[in-house]
Coordinates of C-alpha atoms in Angstrom, one line a residue:
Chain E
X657 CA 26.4 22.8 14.1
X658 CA 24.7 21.4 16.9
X659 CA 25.2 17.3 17.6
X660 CA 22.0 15.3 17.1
X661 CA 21.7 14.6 21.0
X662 CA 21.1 18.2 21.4
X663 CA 18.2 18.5 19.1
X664 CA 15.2 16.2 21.0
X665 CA 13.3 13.6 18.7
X666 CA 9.5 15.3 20.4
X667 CA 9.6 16.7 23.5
X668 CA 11.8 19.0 23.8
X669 CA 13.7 16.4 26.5
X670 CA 17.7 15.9 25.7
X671 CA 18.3 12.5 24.2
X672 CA 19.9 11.4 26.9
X673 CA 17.6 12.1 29.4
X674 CA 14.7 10.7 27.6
X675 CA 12.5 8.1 29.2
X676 CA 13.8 5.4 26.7
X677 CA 17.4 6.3 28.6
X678 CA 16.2 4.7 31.6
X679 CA 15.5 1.7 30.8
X680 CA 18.6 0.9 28.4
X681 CA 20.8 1.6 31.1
X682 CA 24.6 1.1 30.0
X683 CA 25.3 1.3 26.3
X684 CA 25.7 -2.1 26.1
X685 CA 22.7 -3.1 27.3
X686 CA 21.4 -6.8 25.8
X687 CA 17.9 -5.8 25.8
X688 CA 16.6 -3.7 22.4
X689 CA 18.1 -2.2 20.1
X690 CA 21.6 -0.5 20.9
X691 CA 21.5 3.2 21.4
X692 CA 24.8 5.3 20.9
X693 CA 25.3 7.9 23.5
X694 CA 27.3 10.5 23.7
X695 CA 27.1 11.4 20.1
X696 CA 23.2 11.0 19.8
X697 CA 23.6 8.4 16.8
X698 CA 24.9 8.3 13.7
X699 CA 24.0 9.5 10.1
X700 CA 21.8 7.3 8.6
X701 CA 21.1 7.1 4.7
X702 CA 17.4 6.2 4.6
X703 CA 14.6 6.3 2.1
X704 CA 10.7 7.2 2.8
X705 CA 9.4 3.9 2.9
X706 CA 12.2 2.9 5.6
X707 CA 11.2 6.1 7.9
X708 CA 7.4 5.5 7.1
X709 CA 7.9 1.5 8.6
X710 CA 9.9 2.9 11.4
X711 CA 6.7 4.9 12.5
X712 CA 4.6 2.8 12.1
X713 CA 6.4 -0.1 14.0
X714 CA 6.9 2.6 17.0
X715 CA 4.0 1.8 19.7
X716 CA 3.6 5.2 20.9
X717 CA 5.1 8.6 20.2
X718 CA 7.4 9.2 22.6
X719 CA 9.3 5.8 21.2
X720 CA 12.3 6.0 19.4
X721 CA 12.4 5.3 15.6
X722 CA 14.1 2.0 15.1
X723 CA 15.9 1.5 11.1
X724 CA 18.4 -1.2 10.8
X725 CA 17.8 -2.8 14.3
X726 CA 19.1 0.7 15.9
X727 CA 17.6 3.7 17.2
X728 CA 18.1 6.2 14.6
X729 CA 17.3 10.1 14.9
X730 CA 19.7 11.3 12.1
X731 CA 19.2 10.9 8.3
X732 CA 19.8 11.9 5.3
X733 CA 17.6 11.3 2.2
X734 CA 17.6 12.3 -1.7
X735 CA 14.3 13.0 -2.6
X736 CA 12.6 14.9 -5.3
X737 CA 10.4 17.9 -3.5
X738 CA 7.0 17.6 -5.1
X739 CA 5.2 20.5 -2.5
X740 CA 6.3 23.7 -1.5
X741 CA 4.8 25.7 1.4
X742 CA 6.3 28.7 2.3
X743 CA 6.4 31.5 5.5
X744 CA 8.7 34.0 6.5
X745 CA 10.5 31.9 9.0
X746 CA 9.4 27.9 7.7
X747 CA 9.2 25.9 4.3
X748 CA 7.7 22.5 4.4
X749 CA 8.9 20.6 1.7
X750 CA 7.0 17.3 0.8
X751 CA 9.3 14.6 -0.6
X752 CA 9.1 11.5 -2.9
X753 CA 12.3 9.5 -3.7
X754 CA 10.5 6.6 -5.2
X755 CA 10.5 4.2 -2.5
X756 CA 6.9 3.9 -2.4
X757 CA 6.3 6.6 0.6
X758 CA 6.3 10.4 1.1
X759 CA 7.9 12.5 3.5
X760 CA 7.5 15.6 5.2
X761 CA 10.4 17.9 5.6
X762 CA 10.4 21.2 7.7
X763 CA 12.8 23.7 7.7
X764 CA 12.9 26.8 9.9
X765 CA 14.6 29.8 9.2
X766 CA 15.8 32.9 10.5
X767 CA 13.7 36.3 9.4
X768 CA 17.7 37.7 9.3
X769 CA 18.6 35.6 7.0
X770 CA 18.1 37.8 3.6
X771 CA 19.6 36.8 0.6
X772 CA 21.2 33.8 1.7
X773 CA 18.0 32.1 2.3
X774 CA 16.2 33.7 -0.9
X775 CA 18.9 32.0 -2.9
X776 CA 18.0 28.6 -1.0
X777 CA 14.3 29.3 -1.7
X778 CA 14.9 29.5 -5.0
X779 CA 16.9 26.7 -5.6
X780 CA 14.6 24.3 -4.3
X781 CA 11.2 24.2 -5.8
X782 CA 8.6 21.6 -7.3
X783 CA 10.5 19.0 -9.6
X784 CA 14.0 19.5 -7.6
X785 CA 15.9 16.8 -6.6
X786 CA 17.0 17.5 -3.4
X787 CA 19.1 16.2 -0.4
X788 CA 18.3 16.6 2.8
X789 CA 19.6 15.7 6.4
X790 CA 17.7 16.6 9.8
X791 CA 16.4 14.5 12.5
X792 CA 13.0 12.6 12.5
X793 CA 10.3 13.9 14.3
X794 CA 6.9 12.7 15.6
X795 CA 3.8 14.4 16.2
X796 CA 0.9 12.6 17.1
X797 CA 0.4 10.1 14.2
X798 CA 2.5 12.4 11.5
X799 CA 6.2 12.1 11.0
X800 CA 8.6 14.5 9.5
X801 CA 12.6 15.1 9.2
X802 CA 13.3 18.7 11.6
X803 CA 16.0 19.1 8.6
X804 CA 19.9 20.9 9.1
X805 CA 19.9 21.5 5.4
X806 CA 18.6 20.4 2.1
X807 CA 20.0 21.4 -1.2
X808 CA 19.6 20.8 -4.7
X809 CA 21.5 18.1 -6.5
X810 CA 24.5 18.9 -8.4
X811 CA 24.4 15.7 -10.5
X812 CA 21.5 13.0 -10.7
X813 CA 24.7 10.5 -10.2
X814 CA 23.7 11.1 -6.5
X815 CA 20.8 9.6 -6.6
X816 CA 23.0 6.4 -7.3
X817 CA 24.8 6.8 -4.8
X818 CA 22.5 7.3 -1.7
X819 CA 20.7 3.8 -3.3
X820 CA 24.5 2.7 -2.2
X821 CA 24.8 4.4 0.6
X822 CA 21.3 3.0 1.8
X823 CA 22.1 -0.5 1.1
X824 CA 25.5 0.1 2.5
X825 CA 24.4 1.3 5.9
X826 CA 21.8 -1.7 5.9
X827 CA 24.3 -4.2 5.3
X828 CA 26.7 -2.6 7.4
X829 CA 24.3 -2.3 10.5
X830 CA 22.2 -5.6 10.1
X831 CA 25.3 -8.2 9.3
X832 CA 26.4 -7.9 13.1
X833 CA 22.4 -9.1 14.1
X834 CA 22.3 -11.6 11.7
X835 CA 25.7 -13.1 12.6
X836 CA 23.9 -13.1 16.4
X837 CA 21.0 -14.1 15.7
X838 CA 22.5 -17.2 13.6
X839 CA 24.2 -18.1 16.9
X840 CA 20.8 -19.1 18.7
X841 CA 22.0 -17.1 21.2
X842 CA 19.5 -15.3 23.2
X843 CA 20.4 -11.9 23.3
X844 CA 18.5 -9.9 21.1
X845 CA 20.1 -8.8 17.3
X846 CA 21.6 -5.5 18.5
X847 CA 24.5 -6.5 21.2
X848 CA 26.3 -8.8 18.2
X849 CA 28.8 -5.8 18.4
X850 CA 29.3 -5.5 22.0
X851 CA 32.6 -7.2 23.4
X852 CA 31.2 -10.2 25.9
X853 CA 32.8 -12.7 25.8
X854 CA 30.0 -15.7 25.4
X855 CA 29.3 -13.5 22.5
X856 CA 32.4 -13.1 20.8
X857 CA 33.5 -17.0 21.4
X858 CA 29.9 -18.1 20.0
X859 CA 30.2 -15.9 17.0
X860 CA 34.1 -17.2 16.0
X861 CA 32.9 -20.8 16.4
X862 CA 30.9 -21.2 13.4
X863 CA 32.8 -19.0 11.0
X864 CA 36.7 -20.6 11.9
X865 CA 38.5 -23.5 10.2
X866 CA 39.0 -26.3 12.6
X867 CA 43.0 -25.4 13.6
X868 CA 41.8 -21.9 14.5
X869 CA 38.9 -23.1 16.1
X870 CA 40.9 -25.8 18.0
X871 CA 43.5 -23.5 18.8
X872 CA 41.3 -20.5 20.4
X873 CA 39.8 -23.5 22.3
X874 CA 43.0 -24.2 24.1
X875 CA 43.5 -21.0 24.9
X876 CA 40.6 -20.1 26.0
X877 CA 40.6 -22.7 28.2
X878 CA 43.5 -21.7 29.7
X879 CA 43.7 -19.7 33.0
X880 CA 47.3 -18.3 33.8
X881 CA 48.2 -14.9 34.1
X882 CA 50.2 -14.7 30.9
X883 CA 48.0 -17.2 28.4
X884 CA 50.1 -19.8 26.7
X885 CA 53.7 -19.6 25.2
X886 CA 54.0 -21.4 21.9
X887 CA 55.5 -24.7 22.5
X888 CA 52.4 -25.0 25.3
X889 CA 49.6 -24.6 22.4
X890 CA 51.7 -26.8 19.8
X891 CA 52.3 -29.6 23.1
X892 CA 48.5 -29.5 23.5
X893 CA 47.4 -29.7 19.6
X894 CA 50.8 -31.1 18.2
X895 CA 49.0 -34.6 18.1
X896 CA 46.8 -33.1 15.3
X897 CA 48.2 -30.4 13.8
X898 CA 52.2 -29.4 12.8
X899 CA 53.9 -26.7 15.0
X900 CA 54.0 -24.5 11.4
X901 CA 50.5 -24.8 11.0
X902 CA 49.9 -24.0 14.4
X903 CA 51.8 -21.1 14.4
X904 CA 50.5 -19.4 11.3
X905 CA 47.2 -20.0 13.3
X906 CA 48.2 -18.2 15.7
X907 CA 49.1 -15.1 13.5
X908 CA 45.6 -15.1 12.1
X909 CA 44.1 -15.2 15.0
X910 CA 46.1 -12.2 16.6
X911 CA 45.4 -10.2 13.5
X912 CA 41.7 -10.8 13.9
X913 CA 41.9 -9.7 17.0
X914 CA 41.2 -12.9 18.8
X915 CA 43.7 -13.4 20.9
X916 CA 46.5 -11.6 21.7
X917 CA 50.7 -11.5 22.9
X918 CA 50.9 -11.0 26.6
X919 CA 53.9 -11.3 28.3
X920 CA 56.1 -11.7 24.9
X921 CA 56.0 -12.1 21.2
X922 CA 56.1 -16.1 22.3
X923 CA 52.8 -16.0 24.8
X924 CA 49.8 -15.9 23.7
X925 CA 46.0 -15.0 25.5
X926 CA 42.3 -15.5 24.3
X927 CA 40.9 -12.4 24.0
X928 CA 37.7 -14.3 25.2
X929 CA 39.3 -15.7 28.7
Chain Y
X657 CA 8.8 18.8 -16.4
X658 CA 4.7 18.8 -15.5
X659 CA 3.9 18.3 -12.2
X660 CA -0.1 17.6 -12.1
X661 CA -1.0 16.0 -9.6
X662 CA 2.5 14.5 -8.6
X663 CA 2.3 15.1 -4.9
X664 CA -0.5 12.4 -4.9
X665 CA 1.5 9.7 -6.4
X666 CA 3.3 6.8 -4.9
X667 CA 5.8 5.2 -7.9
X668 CA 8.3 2.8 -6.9
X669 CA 11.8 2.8 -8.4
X670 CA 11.6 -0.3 -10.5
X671 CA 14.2 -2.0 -12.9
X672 CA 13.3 -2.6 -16.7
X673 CA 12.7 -6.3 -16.2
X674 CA 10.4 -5.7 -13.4
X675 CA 8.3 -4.2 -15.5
X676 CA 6.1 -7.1 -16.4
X677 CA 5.3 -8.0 -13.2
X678 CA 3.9 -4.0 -12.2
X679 CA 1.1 -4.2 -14.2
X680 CA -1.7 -1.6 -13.0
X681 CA 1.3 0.1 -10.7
X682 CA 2.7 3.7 -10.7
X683 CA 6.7 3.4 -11.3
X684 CA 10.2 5.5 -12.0
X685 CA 12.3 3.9 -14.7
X686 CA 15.5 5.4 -15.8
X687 CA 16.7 4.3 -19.3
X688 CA 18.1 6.1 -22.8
X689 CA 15.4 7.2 -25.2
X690 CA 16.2 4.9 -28.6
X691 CA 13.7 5.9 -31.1
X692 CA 10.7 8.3 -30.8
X693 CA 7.5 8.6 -32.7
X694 CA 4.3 10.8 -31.8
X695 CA 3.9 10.5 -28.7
X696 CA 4.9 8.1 -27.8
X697 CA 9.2 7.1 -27.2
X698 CA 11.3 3.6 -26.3
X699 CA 13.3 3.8 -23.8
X700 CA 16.1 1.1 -23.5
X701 CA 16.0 0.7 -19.4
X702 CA 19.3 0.7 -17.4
X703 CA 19.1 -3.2 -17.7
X704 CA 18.7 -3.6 -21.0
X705 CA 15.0 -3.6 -21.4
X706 CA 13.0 -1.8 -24.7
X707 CA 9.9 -0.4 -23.2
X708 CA 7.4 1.8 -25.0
X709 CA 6.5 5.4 -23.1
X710 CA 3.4 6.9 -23.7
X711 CA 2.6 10.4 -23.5
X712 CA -0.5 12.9 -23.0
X713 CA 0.8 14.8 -26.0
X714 CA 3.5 15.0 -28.3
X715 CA 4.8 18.2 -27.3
X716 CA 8.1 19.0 -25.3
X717 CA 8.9 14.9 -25.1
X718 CA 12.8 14.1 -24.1
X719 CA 15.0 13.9 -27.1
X720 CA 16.8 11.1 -28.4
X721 CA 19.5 9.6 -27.0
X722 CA 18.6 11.4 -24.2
X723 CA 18.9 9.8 -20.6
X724 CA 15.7 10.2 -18.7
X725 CA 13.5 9.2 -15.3
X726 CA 10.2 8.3 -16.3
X727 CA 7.0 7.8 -13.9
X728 CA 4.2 6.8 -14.6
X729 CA 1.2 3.4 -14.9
X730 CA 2.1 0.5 -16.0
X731 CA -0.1 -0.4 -18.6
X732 CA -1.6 -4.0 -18.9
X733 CA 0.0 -4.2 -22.7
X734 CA 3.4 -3.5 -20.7
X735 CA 3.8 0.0 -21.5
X736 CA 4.0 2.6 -19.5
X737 CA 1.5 5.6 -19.2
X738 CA 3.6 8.7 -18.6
X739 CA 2.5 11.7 -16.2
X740 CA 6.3 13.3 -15.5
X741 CA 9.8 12.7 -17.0
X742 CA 13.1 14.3 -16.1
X743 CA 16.0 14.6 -18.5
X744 CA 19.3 13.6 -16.4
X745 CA 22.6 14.8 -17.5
X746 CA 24.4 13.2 -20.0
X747 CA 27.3 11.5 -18.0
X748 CA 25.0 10.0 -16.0
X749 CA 26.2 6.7 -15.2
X750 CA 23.7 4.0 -16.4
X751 CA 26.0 1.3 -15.2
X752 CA 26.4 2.0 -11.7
X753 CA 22.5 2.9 -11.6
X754 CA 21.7 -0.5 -12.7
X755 CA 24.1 -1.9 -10.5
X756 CA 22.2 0.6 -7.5
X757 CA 19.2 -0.9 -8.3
X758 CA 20.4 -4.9 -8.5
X759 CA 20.4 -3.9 -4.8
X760 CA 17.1 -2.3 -4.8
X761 CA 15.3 -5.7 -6.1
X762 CA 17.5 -7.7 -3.7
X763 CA 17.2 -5.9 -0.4
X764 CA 14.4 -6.1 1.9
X765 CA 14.3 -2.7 3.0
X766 CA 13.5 -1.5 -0.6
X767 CA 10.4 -3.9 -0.8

């Protein structure tokens, strides 16, 4: 199956040629929402009335849809088909999953296809709750999901679970932005996951104890090849904290990732310096 | 399941004890049929909320102890005016539902 990059949002451009390309530059641009090349995005669990915001926040349409603070093309959504509109090589589903919006779903088919996709035809009709994934599309002021495949339900426990899913990925894809945007930093919600430093020391600041806090500091601070061995950081803090206390800091702030043993198991570095 | 005039409507996915504050709106509740009569059925909601359904007719209606998806209006009396149910299978899991939709009022995204 193709990759979402290779399938355009409008256009018929590839995603990473688009217009919109030119102007993010690098993928961690700190302007806008972050754009994941390569891969052209990921899968995104969304519901009608999210895709149905996302077009009408987008300013023209040749803009990228924007759910979550990210530009989005993939999606999948459960959805119960309420129209059915039929041709030998297309079915256009209409779809309500209660979110307080419709959307439009197209599906094109091969003529060859025979049985395989009479069986599909059949299986999804008025009434059916259905799944589907595909990329959204734009076409003047209309919106629809190009969808990969759609198929019926097995259990209505599914619709559960995309509610998850949606409030998952939400979660999952805004907590970075709001940690930023709680820094009053001013780079826009997006970059929180990007690996600058100013970032990454700004966003550790507010959410450490005061020893961890105290103890990044130092090393941060610090400028030699290989960081800080052990005795160094408890010489600098050992006024205020014990040498245990400064160690076990230390291990939680190598297992967050924070800083990190250079030269030996006794030296330490800020992953910020 | 009766489909008139479906494609037209625009329910929300709303909890049992959201109800009285949808009056005059079109919305999807999902609860156990408790105790039917005409045409008309309660339904205890997936958060614990008795709420009378009300039907065009008292033909084909869900049976009881049946779990089922309901749209319809929001009635000013608190009821709800039913255009379209759908039985769900038995082991469907109420639980996790109402814990889906604790979500669903919280979020922003669902609003």
């Amino acid at each position: 199956m193709a990759t979402g990059g290779i399938f355009s949002s409008g256009g018929g451009y590839m995603q990473d040629t688009s217009p919109m390309d030119m102007s993010f530059g690098a993928s961690s641009s700190s302007k806008g929402p972050t754009r994941r090349e390569h891969t052209g995005g990921r899968l995104v669990p969304v519901t009608a009335l999210m895709i149905k915001r996302a077009a009408d926040n987008k300013k023209s349409e040749g803009d990228d849809f924007i759910l979550n603070g990210e530009i989005v093309n993939q999606v999948r959504l459960v959805g119960q088909v309420r129209t059915v509109q039929e041709t030998n090589t297309y079915c256009g589903y209409t779809l309500n999953d209660s979110s307080g919006a419709l959307v439009e779903v197209k599906r094109w088919t091969n003529v060859d296809d025979g049985v395989k996709e009479q069986n599909v035809r059949a299986d999804i009709r008025e009434g059916t709750y259905c799944c589907v994934i595909g990329n959204l599309r734009s076409f003047g002021d209309k919106t629809n999901i190009g969808c990969f495949t759609i198929y019926p339900l097995k259990s209505m426990n599914e619709i559960t679970r995309h509610l998850l899913e949606v409030s998952h990925a939400y979660l999952e894809m805004t907590h970075a932005h709001y940690r930023s945007e709680s820094m009053q930093m001013d780079s826009t919600p997006s970059t929180s996951t990007s690996t600058t430093p100013g970032i990454v020391a700004a966003q550790v600041n507010s959410v450490l104890s005061p020893i961890h806090r105290d103890t990044c500091e130092v090393l941060r601070n610090c400028h030699k090849q290989f960081g800080l061995h052990i005795d160094e950081v408890v010489g600098r803090l050992g006024a205020k904290y014990s040498a245990e206390d400064i160690r076990k800091a230390l291990e939680f702030l190598c297992s967050e990732g924070l800083v990190f043993n250079s030269s030996d198991e006794d030296h330490f570095q800020s992953a910020d310096s | 399941m009766q489909l008139t005039d479906m494609y037209s409507t625009l329910e929300t996915r709303t909890s049992g004890k959201s109800i009285p504050s949808s009056l005059g709106k079109q919305v999807t509740v999902v609860g156990r049929v408790s105790q039917l009569g005409g045409s008309n059925l309660k339904l205890v909601t997936h958060d614990d909320k008795t709420i009378t359904v009300k039907f065009s007719s008292s033909s084909s209606l869900p049976t009881q102890d049946s779990i089922v998806e309901v749209i319809g209006t929001v009635l000013p009396d608190q009821t709800i005016q039913s255009t379209a149910y759908l039985i769900f299978e038995e082991d469907f899991d109420l639980t996790m539902y109402d814990e889906a939709m604790k979500l669903v009022d919280k979020l922003p995204i669902f609003k």
